Amino acid sequence: MKVLTASATVSINGMAMKKRANGERVFNLAAGDPVLENHPKIIQKAVAQAEKGKSPYPPVEGIPELRMLAAEWMNASCRTRYQKENVLVTCGGKFALFALVCSLLQEDEEVLIPAPYWVSYPDIVKMAGGKPVKMEAASPNGWKISGKDLHQHVTEKSKILIFNNACNPTGVVYTKEEISDILSAAKRLGLIVISDEVYSGLVYDGRSYISCGSFPEHKERIIIVQSCSKNFAMAGWRIGFVLGSESIIRRLAILQTQSTTGTSLISQWAAVGALEDADEVNRYVKDQMQRRRDLFVHTYNSLFPTQIDAIPSALYAFVPLSAMGIQATRDSTAFCEQMIALENIALVPGNAFGVEGYVRFAYSESEEEIVQALHALKRGCERLIGGKA
Ligand code: PLP
């Protein structure tokens, strides 16, 4: 067995669940699951499939209806040019990433990962026998990397860049020019780009979203990971996609024959329900998430003296400990442990994302949960600062 760390978000979520099971009220701002009723269109299709009363193995690359709809959704919303044959259906975006890294990487090859990064990237790379190479994006640069950073970190072993736009945990959204600069550098350096776009539909305040798939000149080196978990609030259905060349899709389908054998048919039909009306279902989720973001920022700013700005995308706020009056030297894991112990509030420490001195809040919970959690946070910080803990 390779030595791996359990995903920090999953394990903190687990601690919160345990406290809840013991009858305690826990404020869970750790998970990043858009807590919403499923849109009725999702349920209708899933129920219709269940009522057929048959459960054969699914086609390993996904049902044709869903592959086609996923291509059409990306083409309409992200100006890409995919066809059904360019789409693989996976058990969530996480397995899409895992399958891709496993099938592309040879032992000891390197994967460039901008930090702060989604917690699972480094371990996925390690599981595939590769080496994660962290590229720190600095907060004064708006947490963004550029083509120059790729040049600085690349070695003869570098094979892949994992690029996450819109970004978990920072909410950063890249412009067309910034993406073009990064893709041009990737081309010069011969890197494959895995573009994790699972928050593409959760970009707020009328901003537009630019997909790496909308640059035809880079088509051959770009592979996109998508998901229904966030854009359509379907995390538990476990539906993700890979979009790329027909040859990579065929390769990954073979990997799925020896691993998942494809994705649950009922879940695939549920996703058909979402994608048949992708704009409507996504707007239902996005409007709610933007409201929760506004509530989070407003409540936070009314409780703490250092103000935070509205986050442009995704479901998270990545906040420095110093903004809560906590010494910048304090370690973020210790802070999160104290918050759950003192005030039953679950958060994720910045170091799980490769950056110390920060905490990630997920504002995808109900409005009541957000407000109560922030008041609990305020009490917890006061206890820490006042030396009562
Ligand atoms: N990529 C990013 C950046 C994420 O934040 C997540 C989940 O939190 C995923 C991929 C995987 O999502 P899922 O496996 O639910 O599709």
PDB file of C-alpha atoms and ligand atoms in Angstrom, residues 9 31-32 91-97 117-119 121 164 166-169 196-199 225-230 234-236 238-241 316 360, ligand 1:
ATOM      1  CA  THR A   9     -12.385  17.558   3.605  1.00  0.00           C
ATOM      2  CA  ALA A  31     -17.947  19.822   2.926  1.00  0.00           C
ATOM      3  CA  GLY A  32     -18.584  21.833  -0.259  1.00  0.00           C
ATOM      4  CA  CYS A  91     -18.196   8.035 -11.154  1.00  0.00           C
ATOM      5  CA  GLY A  92     -17.820  11.744 -10.324  1.00  0.00           C
ATOM      6  CA  GLY A  93     -15.149  14.226 -11.307  1.00  0.00           C
ATOM      7  CA  LYS A  94     -12.814  12.705  -8.734  1.00  0.00           C
ATOM      8  CA  PHE A  95     -12.697   9.356 -10.532  1.00  0.00           C
ATOM      9  CA  ALA A  96     -12.320  11.185 -13.852  1.00  0.00           C
ATOM     10  CA  LEU A  97      -9.146  12.799 -12.476  1.00  0.00           C
ATOM     11  CA  TYR A 117      -5.030  23.358  -4.813  1.00  0.00           C
ATOM     12  CA  TRP A 118      -7.987  21.040  -4.361  1.00  0.00           C
ATOM     13  CA  VAL A 119      -6.973  18.673  -1.562  1.00  0.00           C
ATOM     14  CA  TYR A 121      -4.703  16.317  -6.452  1.00  0.00           C
ATOM     15  CA  ASN A 164      -8.376  24.296 -11.799  1.00  0.00           C
ATOM     16  CA  ALA A 166     -12.850  28.219 -11.378  1.00  0.00           C
ATOM     17  CA  CYS A 167     -10.751  27.399  -8.340  1.00  0.00           C
ATOM     18  CA  ASN A 168     -11.441  25.515  -5.144  1.00  0.00           C
ATOM     19  CA  PRO A 169     -10.522  26.940  -2.573  1.00  0.00           C
ATOM     20  CA  ASP A 196     -10.654  20.776 -13.888  1.00  0.00           C
ATOM     21  CA  GLU A 197     -13.774  22.802 -14.691  1.00  0.00           C
ATOM     22  CA  VAL A 198     -16.243  21.355 -12.196  1.00  0.00           C
ATOM     23  CA  TYR A 199     -17.291  24.855 -11.017  1.00  0.00           C
ATOM     24  CA  VAL A 225     -12.846  17.180 -16.241  1.00  0.00           C
ATOM     25  CA  GLN A 226     -16.469  18.065 -15.570  1.00  0.00           C
ATOM     26  CA  SER A 227     -19.059  17.034 -13.022  1.00  0.00           C
ATOM     27  CA  CYS A 228     -22.738  17.269 -12.144  1.00  0.00           C
ATOM     28  CA  SER A 229     -21.927  17.489  -8.408  1.00  0.00           C
ATOM     29  CA  LYS A 230     -21.601  21.259  -8.152  1.00  0.00           C
ATOM     30  CA  MET A 234     -25.992  16.329  -7.700  1.00  0.00           C
ATOM     31  CA  ALA A 235     -22.986  15.325  -5.558  1.00  0.00           C
ATOM     32  CA  GLY A 236     -24.534  12.087  -4.278  1.00  0.00           C
ATOM     33  CA  ARG A 238     -21.732  10.582  -8.586  1.00  0.00           C
ATOM     34  CA  ILE A 239     -21.675  11.680 -12.201  1.00  0.00           C
ATOM     35  CA  GLY A 240     -18.568  13.193 -13.787  1.00  0.00           C
ATOM     36  CA  PHE A 241     -17.175  13.494 -17.301  1.00  0.00           C
ATOM     37  CA  TYR A 316     -15.782  28.689  -0.826  1.00  0.00           C
ATOM     38  CA  ARG A 360     -11.533  27.405   3.955  1.00  0.00           C
TER      39      ARG A 360
HETATM   40  N1  PLP B   1     -12.450  19.037  -8.594  1.00  0.00           N
HETATM   41  C1  PLP B   1     -12.600  19.962  -7.637  1.00  0.00           C
HETATM   42  C2  PLP B   1     -11.821  21.220  -7.734  1.00  0.00           C
HETATM   43  C3  PLP B   1     -13.458  19.731  -6.554  1.00  0.00           C
HETATM   44  O1  PLP B   1     -13.595  20.669  -5.613  1.00  0.00           O
HETATM   45  C4  PLP B   1     -14.157  18.514  -6.496  1.00  0.00           C
HETATM   46  C5  PLP B   1     -15.017  18.205  -5.337  1.00  0.00           C
HETATM   47  O2  PLP B   1     -15.053  18.868  -4.338  1.00  0.00           O
HETATM   48  C6  PLP B   1     -13.987  17.596  -7.543  1.00  0.00           C
HETATM   49  C7  PLP B   1     -13.121  17.878  -8.578  1.00  0.00           C
HETATM   50  C8  PLP B   1     -14.692  16.259  -7.568  1.00  0.00           C
HETATM   51  O3  PLP B   1     -16.055  16.373  -7.501  1.00  0.00           O
HETATM   52  P1  PLP B   1     -16.997  15.111  -7.757  1.00  0.00           P
HETATM   53  O4  PLP B   1     -16.169  13.879  -7.634  1.00  0.00           O
HETATM   54  O5  PLP B   1     -18.066  15.198  -6.728  1.00  0.00           O
HETATM   55  O6  PLP B   1     -17.519  15.294  -9.152  1.00  0.00           O
END
